[in-house]
Structure formats: structure tokens, C-alpha cells
Amino acid sequence: MGVERIQTLAFSNQLKELPPQFIRPVNERPENTKAVEGVTVPVISLSQPHHHLLVREVAEAASQWGFFLLTNHGISPWLFKLLQEVGEQFFALPQKEKEAYANDPSNGNFEGYGTKMTKNLEEKVEWVDYFFHIMAPSSKVNYDKWPKNPPSYRNFNLYFLKEYNKEMLRLTNEVLELLSEGLELEKKTLKSSLGDEKIELEMKINMYPPCPQPELALGVEPHTDMSALTLLVSNEVSGLQIWKDNKWVAVDYLQNAIFVHIGDQLEILSNGKYKSVLHRSLVNKECKRMSWAVFVVPPHEVVIGPLPPLFNDHDPPKFSIKTYAEYRHCKFNKLPQ
């Protein structure tokens, strides 16, 4: 039996109400868990001329929010525009063509076109389709998983690998250095702890079609990212919310800004000094929302645990030590860490 795609369901003329599998429990529905008003997330400019202030801003955002918007990062707006165009063109393809790239997470095949990446006790389904593939290092890139159509996707990725990968790796290095300094560590510490030059980049394009009853559904349910960092850009339709001080805070769209999420691996390495941000995605009745997330992850064999300079007898390790592969297995299967 084929997987029911959200995009197909959303654009069927008959759909006026959500099928039951998409209706969240009462305590999870956006209509009952509205974001607090008057609170804005940190916005940090990489062009801040005073380095010690930049380090402090990044460290405070990572420890208090687990999230910030990054501006003046040096990535050309036209590169974002091209990235978004080819992603939109893929999701505009006929359904049969998209299905040629379907993944199979149940068999460990995560790359490709899919509809759900999480397990849920209530068996509720998220209102999102996605396309997922590895970007770097080149030795792990499987071009068979990359769409042949639209032709612009592969053509773009010839440049994409050279330029967007280069920019994402540059930005990853800069942010990890700032975060290391914020912990009073040598600036290469976090990068080396995550695998150094073997760090991997994974791209996930999320497509949230218009939803007939957005007050009852979620694009993505509340979760933290298992990555070290997530670097995300979106179209102009807002929907991301983060959890802060026991309330949801809406993240407004900011043109050409990069959304930086602190993920689980940095929370572990920092022994909890940096927070892996709990977040969710809402959907829209009139507009599709799309986002392009780059997950910065260690290779599977890298062992992750609290860094020794960050714990002592008075502040012992808060997390167990395990390989990223072991952590990933537990996270996907909702097992204790």
C-alpha cells in the first residue's frame, strides 16, 4: 500500500475537514496552545564589530533560548532564491515522478521523498511532506537519491555542492567557534568533538501544504533536533514556534536570515550549558509553507559526551556517553538515552 501524501490530500477538492489522524489531542492543538505575544527571539548580526560582544550574544542566545536568527552572515540572497526555486519545482512535479524518489524509513532508508519521520504514541500524522538527502561530505553523497527532474535540481546541485555546501560549512565553523569561545574553550573544540572535517551536512526540504483546519493540526510536532546545529531558511510564510519559559514563542519571518537551532549534540557536549531548543511547526489555511533545513551532525561512529572541562564534582556530567549512531537509534525509536 502506498503512503498517503499530504500534498495530494491537501489539493483534493473534496477536503473540507481534517481526517481524524491529523487532529491533535486537545492539549496539543494550536487553538489551545497559542504563542505568547510581545516576545521576540534573539537576532544576531555576524557583522558585530566587537568580537567579545558577538561571543557573548551567541552564548547567551544558545544558553537561554537554544535558538537565534543570524543576519549579515555573508551568504548571497540569490543563492537562497535559487535553492528555494528548485525545491518548489520538485514539489510541483506530478505525483508519479516524486514517488520515484520515495524513501523507506522503516528499513533505514531515510534519503528521498517522504511524509513522516517521527513515531508518535497516538499515531497522529504531521501535516508535512519532505525531501531528505545528504549534502556532505562528498564521499557519502548518493546522487541516485537526487531528483533527475526538475533538471534544475541536479544542475543547481553541481553548483550547490561547491557553493552552498561551502557556505554552510563556513557558517558552521564560525558558529561552532563562537559557541566554543562562549564556553571558555579553545575555539576549535566543538568542531573537533563533532568529527572535525568529517562533520556531515543533511538537507531536509519541508513542504507544508495549505491545511483546511490549521487550528487542529501541526506541521511538525514538538521536538528537539538530534543534530549539533540546524541551519534553516524558510519562505515568507511563518509557522515556526519555539518553547521558552513554559510558553510558545512565534518566530517571525526575517528576509535572508538563517534560523540557528541548537541541537541535542551541543547540549550534551556543553553538559547542558547550551539548550537544545524544543520547537514545533504550525500550518496555514491559505498558503503553503516551506523550509530548507541543514542538519549539522557528527559521523555515526563519533562518541559524544560532556566535555571534561565542563563538569566537576560540584557539576557532574548530566548526559551519558554514546556514539552518535547509538543516540540516533534511541531518538528515532523513543528509547531512553
mmCIF file with all atom_site columns, N, CA and C in Angstrom, residues 117 132-133 135-136 168 172 199-206 223 225-232 261 279 292-298 324:
data_model
loop_
_atom_site.group_PDB
_atom_site.id
_atom_site.type_symbol
_atom_site.label_atom_id
_atom_site.label_alt_id
_atom_site.label_comp_id
_atom_site.label_asym_id
_atom_site.label_entity_id
_atom_site.label_seq_id
_atom_site.pdbx_PDB_ins_code
_atom_site.Cartn_x
_atom_site.Cartn_y
_atom_site.Cartn_z
_atom_site.occupancy
_atom_site.B_iso_or_equiv
_atom_site.pdbx_formal_charge
_atom_site.auth_seq_id
_atom_site.auth_comp_id
_atom_site.auth_asym_id
_atom_site.auth_atom_id
_atom_site.pdbx_PDB_model_num
ATOM 1   N N  . MET A 1 117 ? 8.687  11.422 9.557  1.00 0.00 ? 117 MET A N  1
ATOM 2   C CA . MET A 1 117 ? 9.977  10.961 10.086 1.00 0.00 ? 117 MET A CA 1
ATOM 3   C C  . MET A 1 117 ? 9.925  10.706 11.586 1.00 0.00 ? 117 MET A C  1
ATOM 4   N N  . PHE A 1 132 ? 14.654 14.558 1.664  1.00 0.00 ? 132 PHE A N  1
ATOM 5   C CA . PHE A 1 132 ? 15.818 14.492 2.545  1.00 0.00 ? 132 PHE A CA 1
ATOM 6   C C  . PHE A 1 132 ? 16.992 13.855 1.810  1.00 0.00 ? 132 PHE A C  1
ATOM 7   N N  . HIS A 1 133 ? 18.157 14.496 1.879  1.00 0.00 ? 133 HIS A N  1
ATOM 8   C CA . HIS A 1 133 ? 19.348 13.862 1.334  1.00 0.00 ? 133 HIS A CA 1
ATOM 9   C C  . HIS A 1 133 ? 20.620 14.413 1.983  1.00 0.00 ? 133 HIS A C  1
ATOM 10  N N  . MET A 1 135 ? 24.251 16.043 2.004  1.00 0.00 ? 135 MET A N  1
ATOM 11  C CA . MET A 1 135 ? 24.944 17.050 1.206  1.00 0.00 ? 135 MET A CA 1
ATOM 12  C C  . MET A 1 135 ? 26.455 16.916 1.273  1.00 0.00 ? 135 MET A C  1
ATOM 13  N N  . ALA A 1 136 ? 26.967 16.527 2.424  1.00 0.00 ? 136 ALA A N  1
ATOM 14  C CA . ALA A 1 136 ? 28.418 16.477 2.630  1.00 0.00 ? 136 ALA A CA 1
ATOM 15  C C  . ALA A 1 136 ? 28.701 15.482 3.753  1.00 0.00 ? 136 ALA A C  1
ATOM 16  N N  . MET A 1 168 ? 27.608 26.735 3.907  1.00 0.00 ? 168 MET A N  1
ATOM 17  C CA . MET A 1 168 ? 27.093 26.112 5.124  1.00 0.00 ? 168 MET A CA 1
ATOM 18  C C  . MET A 1 168 ? 28.226 25.635 6.032  1.00 0.00 ? 168 MET A C  1
ATOM 19  N N  . THR A 1 172 ? 28.946 26.992 9.651  1.00 0.00 ? 172 THR A N  1
ATOM 20  C CA . THR A 1 172 ? 29.053 26.021 10.745 1.00 0.00 ? 172 THR A CA 1
ATOM 21  C C  . THR A 1 172 ? 30.328 26.262 11.537 1.00 0.00 ? 172 THR A C  1
ATOM 22  N N  . ILE A 1 199 ? 32.551 16.089 9.703  1.00 0.00 ? 199 ILE A N  1
ATOM 23  C CA . ILE A 1 199 ? 31.191 16.527 10.018 1.00 0.00 ? 199 ILE A CA 1
ATOM 24  C C  . ILE A 1 199 ? 30.310 16.388 8.775  1.00 0.00 ? 199 ILE A C  1
ATOM 25  N N  . GLU A 1 200 ? 29.079 15.947 8.988  1.00 0.00 ? 200 GLU A N  1
ATOM 26  C CA . GLU A 1 200 ? 28.160 15.722 7.875  1.00 0.00 ? 200 GLU A CA 1
ATOM 27  C C  . GLU A 1 200 ? 27.077 16.790 7.831  1.00 0.00 ? 200 GLU A C  1
ATOM 28  N N  . LEU A 1 201 ? 26.619 17.102 6.619  1.00 0.00 ? 201 LEU A N  1
ATOM 29  C CA . LEU A 1 201 ? 25.501 18.022 6.412  1.00 0.00 ? 201 LEU A CA 1
ATOM 30  C C  . LEU A 1 201 ? 24.364 17.258 5.749  1.00 0.00 ? 201 LEU A C  1
ATOM 31  N N  . GLU A 1 202 ? 23.168 17.385 6.314  1.00 0.00 ? 202 GLU A N  1
ATOM 32  C CA . GLU A 1 202 ? 21.981 16.725 5.766  1.00 0.00 ? 202 GLU A CA 1
ATOM 33  C C  . GLU A 1 202 ? 20.938 17.792 5.438  1.00 0.00 ? 202 GLU A C  1
ATOM 34  N N  . MET A 1 203 ? 20.371 17.720 4.245  1.00 0.00 ? 203 MET A N  1
ATOM 35  C CA . MET A 1 203 ? 19.350 18.680 3.826  1.00 0.00 ? 203 MET A CA 1
ATOM 36  C C  . MET A 1 203 ? 17.965 18.055 3.936  1.00 0.00 ? 203 MET A C  1
ATOM 37  N N  . LYS A 1 204 ? 17.042 18.788 4.546  1.00 0.00 ? 204 LYS A N  1
ATOM 38  C CA . LYS A 1 204 ? 15.643 18.361 4.577  1.00 0.00 ? 204 LYS A CA 1
ATOM 39  C C  . LYS A 1 204 ? 14.783 19.528 4.115  1.00 0.00 ? 204 LYS A C  1
ATOM 40  N N  . ILE A 1 205 ? 14.113 19.341 2.985  1.00 0.00 ? 205 ILE A N  1
ATOM 41  C CA . ILE A 1 205 ? 13.178 20.345 2.478  1.00 0.00 ? 205 ILE A CA 1
ATOM 42  C C  . ILE A 1 205 ? 11.790 19.963 2.970  1.00 0.00 ? 205 ILE A C  1
ATOM 43  N N  . ASN A 1 206 ? 11.183 20.823 3.786  1.00 0.00 ? 206 ASN A N  1
ATOM 44  C CA . ASN A 1 206 ? 9.856  20.569 4.329  1.00 0.00 ? 206 ASN A CA 1
ATOM 45  C C  . ASN A 1 206 ? 8.810  21.333 3.518  1.00 0.00 ? 206 ASN A C  1
ATOM 46  N N  . HIS A 1 223 ? 9.515  18.936 19.250 1.00 0.00 ? 223 HIS A N  1
ATOM 47  C CA . HIS A 1 223 ? 10.681 18.053 19.266 1.00 0.00 ? 223 HIS A CA 1
ATOM 48  C C  . HIS A 1 223 ? 11.941 18.898 19.380 1.00 0.00 ? 223 HIS A C  1
ATOM 49  N N  . ASP A 1 225 ? 16.017 18.800 17.867 1.00 0.00 ? 225 ASP A N  1
ATOM 50  C CA . ASP A 1 225 ? 16.773 18.185 16.770 1.00 0.00 ? 225 ASP A CA 1
ATOM 51  C C  . ASP A 1 225 ? 17.912 17.344 17.336 1.00 0.00 ? 225 ASP A C  1
ATOM 52  N N  . MET A 1 226 ? 18.143 16.168 16.757 1.00 0.00 ? 226 MET A N  1
ATOM 53  C CA . MET A 1 226 ? 19.231 15.317 17.228 1.00 0.00 ? 226 MET A CA 1
ATOM 54  C C  . MET A 1 226 ? 20.596 15.791 16.724 1.00 0.00 ? 226 MET A C  1
ATOM 55  N N  . SER A 1 227 ? 20.582 16.775 15.844 1.00 0.00 ? 227 SER A N  1
ATOM 56  C CA . SER A 1 227 ? 21.817 17.310 15.269 1.00 0.00 ? 227 SER A CA 1
ATOM 57  C C  . SER A 1 227 ? 22.621 18.066 16.328 1.00 0.00 ? 227 SER A C  1
ATOM 58  N N  . ALA A 1 228 ? 23.782 18.573 15.901 1.00 0.00 ? 228 ALA A N  1
ATOM 59  C CA . ALA A 1 228 ? 24.522 19.525 16.732 1.00 0.00 ? 228 ALA A CA 1
ATOM 60  C C  . ALA A 1 228 ? 23.962 20.918 16.517 1.00 0.00 ? 228 ALA A C  1
ATOM 61  N N  . LEU A 1 229 ? 23.828 21.283 15.249 1.00 0.00 ? 229 LEU A N  1
ATOM 62  C CA . LEU A 1 229 ? 23.224 22.541 14.843 1.00 0.00 ? 229 LEU A CA 1
ATOM 63  C C  . LEU A 1 229 ? 22.236 22.263 13.719 1.00 0.00 ? 229 LEU A C  1
ATOM 64  N N  . THR A 1 230 ? 21.228 23.125 13.602 1.00 0.00 ? 230 THR A N  1
ATOM 65  C CA . THR A 1 230 ? 20.380 23.144 12.421 1.00 0.00 ? 230 THR A CA 1
ATOM 66  C C  . THR A 1 230 ? 20.385 24.563 11.877 1.00 0.00 ? 230 THR A C  1
ATOM 67  N N  . LEU A 1 231 ? 20.692 24.692 10.590 1.00 0.00 ? 231 LEU A N  1
ATOM 68  C CA . LEU A 1 231 ? 20.728 25.986 9.911  1.00 0.00 ? 231 LEU A CA 1
ATOM 69  C C  . LEU A 1 231 ? 19.599 25.988 8.893  1.00 0.00 ? 231 LEU A C  1
ATOM 70  N N  . LEU A 1 232 ? 18.615 26.851 9.082  1.00 0.00 ? 232 LEU A N  1
ATOM 71  C CA . LEU A 1 232 ? 17.372 26.755 8.323  1.00 0.00 ? 232 LEU A CA 1
ATOM 72  C C  . LEU A 1 232 ? 17.007 28.080 7.683  1.00 0.00 ? 232 LEU A C  1
ATOM 73  N N  . HIS A 1 261 ? 19.266 26.640 15.135 1.00 0.00 ? 261 HIS A N  1
ATOM 74  C CA . HIS A 1 261 ? 18.786 25.823 16.256 1.00 0.00 ? 261 HIS A CA 1
ATOM 75  C C  . HIS A 1 261 ? 19.986 25.133 16.916 1.00 0.00 ? 261 HIS A C  1
ATOM 76  N N  . HIS A 1 279 ? 10.864 22.834 19.650 1.00 0.00 ? 279 HIS A N  1
ATOM 77  C CA . HIS A 1 279 ? 10.160 23.657 18.669 1.00 0.00 ? 279 HIS A CA 1
ATOM 78  C C  . HIS A 1 279 ? 9.100  22.837 17.948 1.00 0.00 ? 279 HIS A C  1
ATOM 79  N N  . TRP A 1 292 ? 13.949 24.968 4.395  1.00 0.00 ? 292 TRP A N  1
ATOM 80  C CA . TRP A 1 292 ? 15.120 24.229 3.932  1.00 0.00 ? 292 TRP A CA 1
ATOM 81  C C  . TRP A 1 292 ? 16.085 24.143 5.112  1.00 0.00 ? 292 TRP A C  1
ATOM 82  N N  . ALA A 1 293 ? 16.122 22.978 5.747  1.00 0.00 ? 293 ALA A N  1
ATOM 83  C CA . ALA A 1 293 ? 16.938 22.796 6.947  1.00 0.00 ? 293 ALA A CA 1
ATOM 84  C C  . ALA A 1 293 ? 18.204 22.032 6.607  1.00 0.00 ? 293 ALA A C  1
ATOM 85  N N  . VAL A 1 294 ? 19.333 22.526 7.100  1.00 0.00 ? 294 VAL A N  1
ATOM 86  C CA . VAL A 1 294 ? 20.599 21.796 7.002  1.00 0.00 ? 294 VAL A CA 1
ATOM 87  C C  . VAL A 1 294 ? 20.970 21.345 8.416  1.00 0.00 ? 294 VAL A C  1
ATOM 88  N N  . PHE A 1 295 ? 21.009 20.035 8.609  1.00 0.00 ? 295 PHE A N  1
ATOM 89  C CA . PHE A 1 295 ? 21.378 19.462 9.896  1.00 0.00 ? 295 PHE A CA 1
ATOM 90  C C  . PHE A 1 295 ? 22.881 19.209 9.910  1.00 0.00 ? 295 PHE A C  1
ATOM 91  N N  . VAL A 1 296 ? 23.555 19.741 10.898 1.00 0.00 ? 296 VAL A N  1
ATOM 92  C CA . VAL A 1 296 ? 24.992 19.544 11.082 1.00 0.00 ? 296 VAL A CA 1
ATOM 93  C C  . VAL A 1 296 ? 25.163 18.421 12.100 1.00 0.00 ? 296 VAL A C  1
ATOM 94  N N  . VAL A 1 297 ? 25.669 17.269 11.644 1.00 0.00 ? 297 VAL A N  1
ATOM 95  C CA . VAL A 1 297 ? 25.718 16.090 12.512 1.00 0.00 ? 297 VAL A CA 1
ATOM 96  C C  . VAL A 1 297 ? 27.112 15.476 12.496 1.00 0.00 ? 297 VAL A C  1
ATOM 97  N N  . PRO A 1 298 ? 27.472 14.786 13.570 1.00 0.00 ? 298 PRO A N  1
ATOM 98  C CA . PRO A 1 298 ? 28.736 14.043 13.566 1.00 0.00 ? 298 PRO A CA 1
ATOM 99  C C  . PRO A 1 298 ? 28.585 12.748 12.785 1.00 0.00 ? 298 PRO A C  1
ATOM 100 N N  . TYR A 1 324 ? 27.166 8.584  18.127 1.00 0.00 ? 324 TYR A N  1
ATOM 101 C CA . TYR A 1 324 ? 26.022 9.266  17.513 1.00 0.00 ? 324 TYR A CA 1
ATOM 102 C C  . TYR A 1 324 ? 25.039 8.252  16.934 1.00 0.00 ? 324 TYR A C  1
#
